[in-house]
């Protein structure tokens, strides 16, 4: 027999969603009432879930399975009509976004700390997406946080665990629980967007792919779509078994954490195309034989070539990029005569632009790219669009990049991360910069003169909402730029991100090592921000 319970609780400090949901150490999430409080706060902030349909799944990290059982029991006790769960508790973030839209659900809960490592001593996370399939807007996350701060009780059902291992429908109290294949609907969507015949022909012609799923959620998706449907040979997708600790690695697709992939792609017998994805499947990394494509460049190339894919054959409405992302995409948008939007970091800011039909493609420097097909960034989608373009153009990644730079110029780009810096020191660095902003224009640092400096503020052109203090921008007269902000996804101290960009129009100078091309910008950033003085570190912990 099932029994509803109202459990007395009290607010737990710090349940404030960051750039992408609430992220904490797994052990914090496992504390009594922690998950329950936050879940109830979400339900209350959306005015309850009575009679509603929700999507639920996660990236398979440690505690994913337990959290799903708890959330199901709470949804039932709160009167939800139906919860649709990915088999085995798995759903990639873009697949969850798609399911919300396909099934016209009222929203969804995605369990993931994305690119952060998993395990009992690592990170766990939880995000809520609304009926458009996109991340909760800032006003909603503010409401969730406010609700979490005043909670006195939550509702839960006493019941046995639901078997998540087989597709089918069962009941939990009055609520229906529907277990679905996590890949099926997503694969069908991809088939609609791209020229699968052309990609199939590419593989049939001997084109070699190496996709590293990093033991995260994309494994089953990549195996089904790339190998089973598109015919890439078995073994093209590696590390395709999702593991609770991602095999001990960081499921973060960049040259540092996907070092194996980089080594493979720079070896003499390298495959034609390499790619990787992150914990929850929304990020992508693109590598050609002997050439790494920065996410900022990738966005620009995809924008310039999207019409090769059936879904975008009619052209793009516009392009949006997060502020720290390089301005390579701006040059493409300008040439195409379409809109270009600059938003704060985090996918939630793209939702309104996509919903309003103002943009078709969006991207972030952190390896996130996506389109209006869902309301999240989408790792495998980016890989498929690249494959579609490669098939259509019949050129290598290297040839495509060189031609792109020759046409538009090259935006050399790098991000330097200083991780787990004591929060007071990181805040002091940013506060000091804020104080300097008005004096910077006209001053010279490492041979670069400052043209403009500000703390980025965003006015959403669709709903008029405002978001201030989104990152320090320093623009130099030569078209170079430094951006500095603190991460909103870490779980330990503060992470200072320093984004460095330098524009080089001349083809003869498109072959420089990135660090060399950026040297003056790196020196100027240090002189202006006194990074070593504040953090005590003479070099970044991670450079991507
Ligand atoms: C980081 C990235 C940001 C991305 C966010 C979520 O945020 O910089 O571009 O949207 O992670 O991505 P922050 O605040 O740490 O810089 V994911 O793949 O973690 O959902
Ligand atoms: Co992610």
XYZ file of C-alpha atoms and ligand atoms in Angstrom:
565
model
C 0.000 0.000 0.000
C 1.231 3.449 -0.802
C 1.247 6.188 1.762
C 1.752 9.928 1.394
C 3.892 11.646 3.941
C 4.454 15.273 4.765
C 7.956 15.551 6.175
C 8.886 18.561 8.304
C 12.130 20.190 7.180
C 13.978 23.469 7.379
C 15.820 25.528 4.780
C 19.322 24.349 3.923
C 21.846 27.036 3.172
C 23.344 27.466 -0.292
C 20.690 25.921 -2.529
C 21.309 28.589 -5.128
C 21.417 27.463 -8.767
C 24.457 28.716 -10.683
C 25.237 28.935 -14.407
C 23.514 25.600 -14.985
C 21.470 24.266 -12.086
C 22.503 23.442 -8.536
C 25.905 21.756 -8.248
C 27.398 20.451 -5.042
C 29.629 17.678 -3.808
C 27.748 14.386 -4.085
C 27.945 13.875 -0.327
C 26.213 17.223 0.164
C 23.359 16.100 -2.088
C 23.206 12.827 -0.117
C 22.657 14.620 3.211
C 19.238 14.092 4.786
C 16.568 16.303 3.174
C 19.017 17.993 0.759
C 17.684 16.545 -2.494
C 14.142 16.509 -1.143
C 14.212 20.184 -0.161
C 15.508 21.293 -3.523
C 13.009 19.122 -5.392
C 10.110 20.535 -3.366
C 11.448 24.057 -3.956
C 11.366 23.429 -7.728
C 7.840 22.017 -7.583
C 6.609 24.940 -5.464
C 8.347 27.532 -7.642
C 6.441 26.288 -10.700
C 3.191 26.449 -8.746
C 3.057 22.755 -8.031
C 3.110 19.704 -10.277
C -0.465 18.510 -9.715
C -1.767 17.020 -12.954
C 1.478 17.818 -14.775
C 3.777 15.763 -16.977
C 7.510 15.794 -16.248
C 10.591 14.354 -17.947
C 13.271 12.873 -15.672
C 16.738 11.501 -16.312
C 20.397 12.114 -15.798
C 23.921 11.455 -16.971
C 24.311 8.244 -14.980
C 26.771 9.600 -12.443
C 26.961 8.296 -8.882
C 23.649 8.885 -7.024
C 21.707 9.352 -10.308
C 19.676 6.183 -9.683
C 18.887 6.945 -6.038
C 17.938 10.538 -6.768
C 15.519 9.418 -9.492
C 13.656 7.137 -7.089
C 13.287 9.966 -4.569
C 12.141 12.490 -7.174
C 9.590 10.003 -8.551
C 8.121 9.452 -5.086
C 7.971 13.190 -4.484
C 6.356 13.855 -7.864
C 3.714 11.238 -7.032
C 3.079 12.741 -3.604
C 2.777 16.185 -5.165
C 0.100 14.952 -7.547
C 1.987 14.756 -10.870
C 0.020 12.916 -13.563
C 2.947 11.284 -15.351
C 6.721 11.195 -15.253
C 8.619 9.998 -18.310
C 12.003 8.558 -17.352
C 14.913 7.470 -19.538
C 15.621 3.744 -19.301
C 18.265 3.063 -16.681
C 17.696 6.622 -15.452
C 19.679 7.953 -18.417
C 18.871 10.965 -20.556
C 21.368 13.289 -22.140
C 20.584 16.961 -21.600
C 19.655 17.580 -25.272
C 17.575 14.377 -25.378
C 15.705 15.529 -22.255
C 15.103 18.899 -23.881
C 13.772 17.130 -26.970
C 11.486 14.853 -24.940
C 9.995 17.815 -23.081
C 9.118 19.357 -26.442
C 7.988 16.172 -28.200
C 5.786 15.054 -25.329
C 4.563 18.576 -24.575
C 5.621 18.072 -20.973
C 5.411 20.797 -18.360
C 9.116 20.574 -17.698
C 11.892 18.232 -16.770
C 14.517 17.524 -14.163
C 17.998 16.621 -15.380
C 20.459 15.135 -12.920
C 23.980 16.105 -13.882
C 26.982 18.162 -12.932
C 27.895 18.107 -16.626
C 31.662 18.233 -17.179
C 32.455 18.022 -13.446
C 33.812 14.628 -12.323
C 31.412 12.128 -10.715
C 31.566 9.754 -7.765
C 30.757 9.835 -4.074
C 33.610 12.295 -3.470
C 33.047 14.321 -6.611
C 30.116 16.334 -7.918
C 26.386 15.960 -8.385
C 23.882 18.380 -9.834
C 20.287 19.023 -10.639
C 18.661 21.356 -13.142
C 15.116 22.179 -14.085
C 14.012 22.862 -17.659
C 10.725 24.487 -18.561
C 8.014 23.600 -21.090
C 10.049 25.011 -24.009
C 12.737 22.415 -23.160
C 15.222 25.049 -22.052
C 17.010 25.739 -18.766
C 15.017 27.634 -16.164
C 15.335 31.370 -16.696
C 17.034 33.539 -14.095
C 13.722 34.696 -12.697
C 12.675 31.075 -12.140
C 15.982 30.035 -10.548
C 15.617 33.071 -8.265
C 12.163 31.861 -7.271
C 13.469 28.322 -6.634
C 16.219 29.706 -4.410
C 13.756 31.911 -2.538
C 11.419 28.966 -2.008
C 14.277 26.749 -0.791
C 15.018 29.420 1.789
C 11.577 29.280 3.411
C 10.654 25.613 3.147
C 9.070 23.957 6.183
C 7.963 20.630 4.707
C 8.068 18.398 1.655
C 5.782 15.693 0.372
C 6.880 12.179 -0.456
C 5.335 8.768 -0.955
C 6.408 5.666 0.874
C 6.861 3.114 -1.853
C 9.137 0.519 -3.357
C 11.674 1.436 -6.008
C 10.491 1.513 -9.600
C 12.376 -0.817 -11.938
C 14.078 1.551 -14.378
C 15.741 -1.172 -16.408
C 12.918 -1.962 -18.860
C 10.712 0.264 -21.042
C 7.051 0.252 -20.059
C 4.500 1.961 -17.883
C 3.733 1.390 -14.212
C 2.117 3.362 -11.422
C 3.365 5.000 -8.286
C 0.365 5.902 -6.183
C -1.890 7.635 -8.688
C 0.970 8.714 -10.949
C 2.024 6.993 -14.153
C 5.715 6.251 -14.591
C 6.713 5.703 -18.197
C 10.165 4.310 -18.889
C 11.359 5.114 -22.429
C 14.354 4.304 -24.588
C 16.521 7.407 -24.067
C 17.919 7.366 -27.618
C 14.943 6.685 -29.889
C 13.233 10.086 -30.141
C 16.538 11.887 -30.222
C 17.865 9.726 -33.061
C 14.651 10.332 -35.015
C 15.112 14.080 -34.608
C 18.722 13.951 -35.855
C 17.581 11.978 -38.882
C 15.195 14.796 -39.755
C 17.825 17.528 -39.482
C 20.718 16.080 -41.442
C 21.502 14.384 -44.723
C 22.031 10.910 -43.310
C 22.524 9.443 -46.803
C 25.446 11.770 -47.472
C 27.039 10.937 -44.104
C 26.461 7.226 -44.725
C 28.194 7.537 -48.079
C 31.096 9.304 -46.387
C 31.662 6.358 -44.037
C 31.109 3.856 -46.828
C 33.928 5.599 -48.688
C 36.384 4.855 -45.883
C 36.173 8.112 -43.887
C 37.517 7.379 -40.402
C 35.883 8.727 -37.238
C 37.035 8.546 -33.634
C 34.391 9.571 -31.094
C 35.301 9.536 -27.407
C 32.190 9.343 -25.207
C 34.393 9.698 -22.098
C 32.359 7.036 -20.230
C 29.527 9.526 -20.030
C 25.946 9.633 -21.243
C 26.612 10.125 -24.967
C 27.946 6.574 -25.401
C 24.604 4.896 -26.176
C 23.549 7.814 -28.405
C 26.787 7.892 -30.396
C 26.898 4.126 -30.804
C 23.346 3.956 -32.111
C 23.498 6.966 -34.412
C 27.077 6.924 -35.679
C 27.714 3.194 -35.841
C 24.332 1.483 -36.162
C 22.428 4.021 -38.245
C 25.185 5.809 -40.162
C 27.515 2.859 -40.618
C 30.723 4.067 -38.976
C 32.723 0.898 -38.299
C 32.464 -0.743 -34.864
C 35.140 0.748 -32.620
C 34.681 4.272 -34.016
C 32.944 5.174 -30.737
C 35.125 4.502 -27.700
C 34.536 4.695 -23.941
C 30.872 4.286 -24.772
C 29.753 2.697 -21.504
C 28.372 5.324 -19.082
C 30.004 4.800 -15.670
C 29.043 6.351 -12.300
C 32.530 7.862 -11.986
C 33.189 8.322 -15.725
C 36.077 5.908 -15.368
C 37.761 8.300 -12.940
C 38.197 11.075 -15.524
C 36.792 14.537 -16.055
C 34.095 14.144 -18.707
C 35.136 17.513 -20.101
C 35.786 17.536 -23.848
C 38.789 19.797 -24.268
C 42.437 19.208 -25.183
C 43.393 18.775 -21.511
C 40.830 16.225 -20.365
C 40.452 14.525 -23.736
C 44.211 14.117 -24.074
C 43.870 10.595 -25.528
C 41.728 11.916 -28.343
C 44.235 14.698 -29.040
C 47.124 12.215 -29.147
C 45.158 10.032 -31.532
C 44.289 12.915 -33.846
C 47.845 14.225 -33.972
C 49.415 10.786 -34.620
C 50.748 9.971 -38.113
C 47.906 7.505 -38.853
C 45.221 9.770 -37.385
C 41.574 9.287 -38.399
C 39.853 11.975 -40.489
C 37.666 13.317 -37.729
C 37.736 13.201 -33.941
C 35.110 14.291 -31.458
C 34.149 13.998 -27.808
C 31.278 14.949 -25.566
C 30.809 15.757 -21.882
C 29.062 14.150 -18.897
C 25.520 15.055 -19.934
C 26.070 15.136 -23.692
C 25.545 18.818 -24.359
C 29.148 19.786 -25.122
C 31.261 18.865 -28.114
C 34.885 18.865 -29.082
C 35.916 18.843 -32.728
C 39.362 17.773 -33.946
C 40.517 17.184 -37.489
C 43.598 15.222 -38.450
C 46.360 17.345 -36.941
C 44.087 20.303 -36.175
C 42.063 21.234 -33.101
C 39.032 23.430 -33.775
C 38.277 25.884 -30.980
C 34.593 25.968 -29.998
C 34.432 29.637 -30.999
C 35.774 28.832 -34.474
C 33.470 25.851 -34.695
C 30.430 28.084 -34.147
C 31.635 30.394 -36.908
C 32.284 27.544 -39.361
C 28.926 25.937 -38.607
C 27.180 29.281 -39.142
C 28.980 29.816 -42.457
C 28.192 26.288 -43.713
C 24.892 25.355 -42.063
C 22.933 25.523 -45.313
C 24.588 22.239 -46.365
C 22.281 20.497 -43.868
C 18.620 20.069 -44.886
C 17.308 21.608 -41.646
C 19.126 24.874 -42.281
C 18.999 24.923 -46.089
C 16.732 27.965 -46.019
C 19.346 30.007 -44.140
C 19.749 31.154 -40.569
C 17.595 33.707 -38.783
C 20.550 34.853 -36.707
C 23.369 33.684 -34.460
C 23.923 34.159 -30.736
C 27.077 33.654 -28.726
C 27.913 34.065 -25.070
C 29.919 37.207 -24.385
C 33.276 35.478 -23.660
C 33.016 33.469 -26.912
C 35.280 34.856 -29.646
C 33.864 37.199 -32.224
C 34.581 34.845 -35.134
C 30.843 34.160 -35.482
C 30.133 37.910 -35.648
C 32.193 38.157 -38.837
C 30.142 35.396 -40.448
C 26.832 36.916 -39.357
C 27.906 40.284 -40.726
C 28.724 38.779 -44.093
C 25.446 36.841 -44.180
C 23.571 39.965 -43.172
C 21.857 38.250 -40.246
C 21.489 39.197 -36.568
C 24.212 38.495 -34.034
C 23.467 38.545 -30.307
C 25.863 38.623 -27.359
C 24.465 37.058 -24.185
C 25.784 36.270 -20.713
C 27.399 32.879 -20.097
C 24.945 29.972 -19.823
C 22.433 28.438 -22.190
C 19.424 29.859 -20.341
C 20.010 33.206 -22.034
C 19.537 31.771 -25.538
C 16.030 30.434 -24.866
C 14.111 33.646 -25.503
C 16.042 34.405 -28.703
C 15.365 30.891 -30.014
C 11.693 30.939 -28.984
C 11.223 34.310 -30.674
C 12.791 33.007 -33.885
C 15.545 35.619 -33.787
C 18.394 33.107 -33.946
C 18.913 29.627 -35.342
C 22.399 28.806 -34.034
C 23.930 29.501 -30.629
C 27.333 28.776 -29.154
C 29.698 29.175 -26.252
C 33.478 29.059 -26.022
C 33.144 26.245 -23.486
C 32.363 23.702 -26.217
C 28.639 24.250 -26.377
C 26.907 24.617 -29.725
C 23.277 24.151 -30.608
C 20.320 25.269 -32.678
C 16.603 25.799 -32.527
C 15.995 22.016 -32.777
C 15.999 21.833 -28.950
C 16.586 24.415 -26.213
C 19.925 23.099 -24.946
C 23.353 22.867 -26.410
C 23.826 19.554 -28.127
C 27.126 17.688 -28.463
C 26.161 14.996 -30.931
C 24.170 17.465 -33.030
C 27.347 19.522 -33.526
C 29.269 16.401 -34.542
C 26.566 15.460 -37.045
C 26.431 18.963 -38.517
C 30.201 18.864 -38.976
C 29.940 15.443 -40.634
C 27.165 16.719 -42.899
C 29.338 19.678 -43.917
C 32.413 17.497 -44.473
C 30.335 15.147 -46.638
C 28.885 18.014 -48.653
C 32.156 19.890 -49.179
C 34.342 16.839 -49.680
C 37.193 18.590 -47.883
C 39.186 17.862 -44.742
C 38.739 19.745 -41.458
C 42.131 21.360 -42.046
C 41.124 22.609 -45.508
C 37.840 23.963 -44.191
C 39.517 25.820 -41.324
C 42.189 27.362 -43.541
C 39.657 28.495 -46.098
C 37.542 29.962 -43.307
C 40.432 31.949 -41.809
C 41.495 33.132 -45.252
C 38.024 34.485 -45.860
C 37.257 35.986 -42.450
C 40.596 36.313 -40.649
C 41.533 34.254 -37.598
C 40.428 34.954 -34.036
C 43.194 33.401 -31.951
C 41.580 32.337 -28.712
C 42.348 30.674 -25.402
C 40.858 30.399 -21.930
C 42.984 30.298 -18.785
C 41.348 28.855 -15.676
C 42.605 29.361 -12.134
C 40.747 26.760 -10.124
C 39.825 26.454 -6.437
C 41.085 29.942 -5.636
C 39.976 31.099 -2.166
C 36.718 32.975 -2.814
C 37.742 36.141 -0.997
C 40.840 36.514 -3.176
C 38.980 35.878 -6.408
C 36.308 38.373 -5.391
C 38.980 40.911 -4.490
C 40.499 40.595 -7.954
C 37.148 41.177 -9.675
C 36.156 44.000 -7.304
C 39.450 45.745 -7.931
C 38.899 45.483 -11.701
C 35.412 46.932 -11.356
C 36.949 49.905 -9.593
C 39.495 50.370 -12.384
C 37.128 50.190 -15.340
C 36.524 53.869 -15.908
C 40.249 54.685 -15.814
C 41.398 51.991 -18.226
C 40.485 53.458 -21.629
C 43.492 55.169 -23.186
C 46.024 53.328 -21.009
C 48.580 51.008 -22.556
C 49.526 47.514 -21.322
C 52.104 45.250 -22.994
C 51.906 47.432 -26.082
C 48.109 47.218 -26.334
C 45.999 50.267 -25.700
C 42.613 49.921 -24.042
C 39.739 51.188 -26.165
C 36.843 50.254 -23.893
C 36.282 48.485 -20.593
C 33.055 47.518 -18.833
C 31.254 44.966 -16.709
C 28.969 43.241 -19.192
C 25.260 43.812 -18.625
C 22.585 42.160 -20.715
C 19.195 43.459 -21.634
C 17.121 40.612 -23.031
C 15.602 42.028 -26.231
C 12.626 39.674 -26.003
C 11.345 40.012 -22.437
C 13.258 43.085 -21.291
C 14.850 41.329 -18.311
C 18.251 42.564 -17.205
C 21.326 40.742 -15.957
C 24.158 42.854 -14.619
C 27.761 42.072 -13.651
C 28.256 39.252 -16.155
C 31.984 39.634 -16.670
C 34.710 42.230 -17.060
C 35.434 43.080 -20.707
C 38.551 44.890 -21.779
C 38.733 45.728 -25.479
C 41.979 46.859 -27.042
C 42.338 49.139 -30.022
C 43.852 46.367 -32.188
C 40.751 44.150 -31.972
C 42.120 42.087 -29.111
C 40.137 41.403 -25.970
C 40.387 40.081 -22.421
C 37.341 38.924 -20.481
C 37.416 37.904 -16.840
C 34.673 36.339 -14.763
C 34.148 33.841 -11.989
C 32.713 30.440 -12.800
C 29.202 29.577 -11.674
C 29.522 25.789 -11.903
C 32.352 24.922 -9.504
C 31.903 23.290 -6.128
C 35.156 24.324 -4.447
C 36.290 27.902 -3.809
C 36.198 30.106 -6.894
C 37.394 29.513 -10.436
C 38.710 32.568 -12.251
C 38.264 32.337 -16.005
C 40.410 34.573 -18.190
C 39.334 34.607 -21.838
C 41.907 35.842 -24.330
C 41.308 36.791 -27.940
C 43.323 38.371 -30.729
C 42.168 39.001 -34.241
C 44.589 38.382 -37.096
C 43.322 39.264 -40.580
C 46.483 38.330 -42.531
C 46.627 34.777 -43.950
C 50.405 34.761 -43.676
C 49.965 34.913 -39.905
C 47.382 32.157 -39.449
C 49.892 29.476 -38.500
C 51.260 30.805 -35.233
C 51.172 28.733 -32.054
C 48.177 30.076 -30.114
C 50.169 31.055 -27.010
C 52.577 33.027 -29.183
C 49.827 34.834 -31.046
C 48.183 35.717 -27.744
C 51.354 36.635 -25.827
C 50.718 40.406 -25.647
C 47.090 39.862 -24.600
C 48.175 37.424 -21.874
C 50.766 39.923 -20.632
C 48.243 42.765 -20.657
C 45.733 40.676 -18.693
C 48.338 40.000 -15.993
C 49.379 43.650 -15.803
C 45.819 44.878 -15.518
C 44.379 42.230 -13.188
C 47.471 41.281 -11.162
C 46.420 37.677 -11.308
C 49.549 36.285 -9.680
C 49.366 38.790 -6.845
C 45.770 37.829 -6.095
C 45.839 34.081 -6.675
C 49.466 33.355 -5.813
C 49.758 31.417 -9.081
C 52.136 32.253 -11.853
C 50.247 30.192 -14.419
C 46.734 28.874 -14.944
C 45.696 25.398 -13.755
C 43.945 24.607 -17.030
C 44.481 26.205 -20.421
C 42.046 25.393 -23.191
C 30.486 26.794 -17.654
C 30.758 27.357 -19.031
C 29.466 27.856 -19.644
C 28.448 26.725 -19.683
C 28.266 26.146 -18.292
C 27.375 24.934 -18.287
O 29.981 27.790 -16.807
O 31.698 28.388 -18.961
O 29.736 28.356 -20.932
O 27.219 27.184 -20.155
O 29.529 25.750 -17.759
O 27.837 23.956 -19.167
P 30.901 28.595 -15.749
O 29.966 29.462 -14.998
O 31.603 27.578 -14.925
O 31.882 29.366 -16.572
V 27.554 22.336 -18.810
O 28.009 21.460 -20.139
O 28.312 22.332 -17.380
O 25.831 22.212 -18.495
Co 27.227 19.618 -20.075
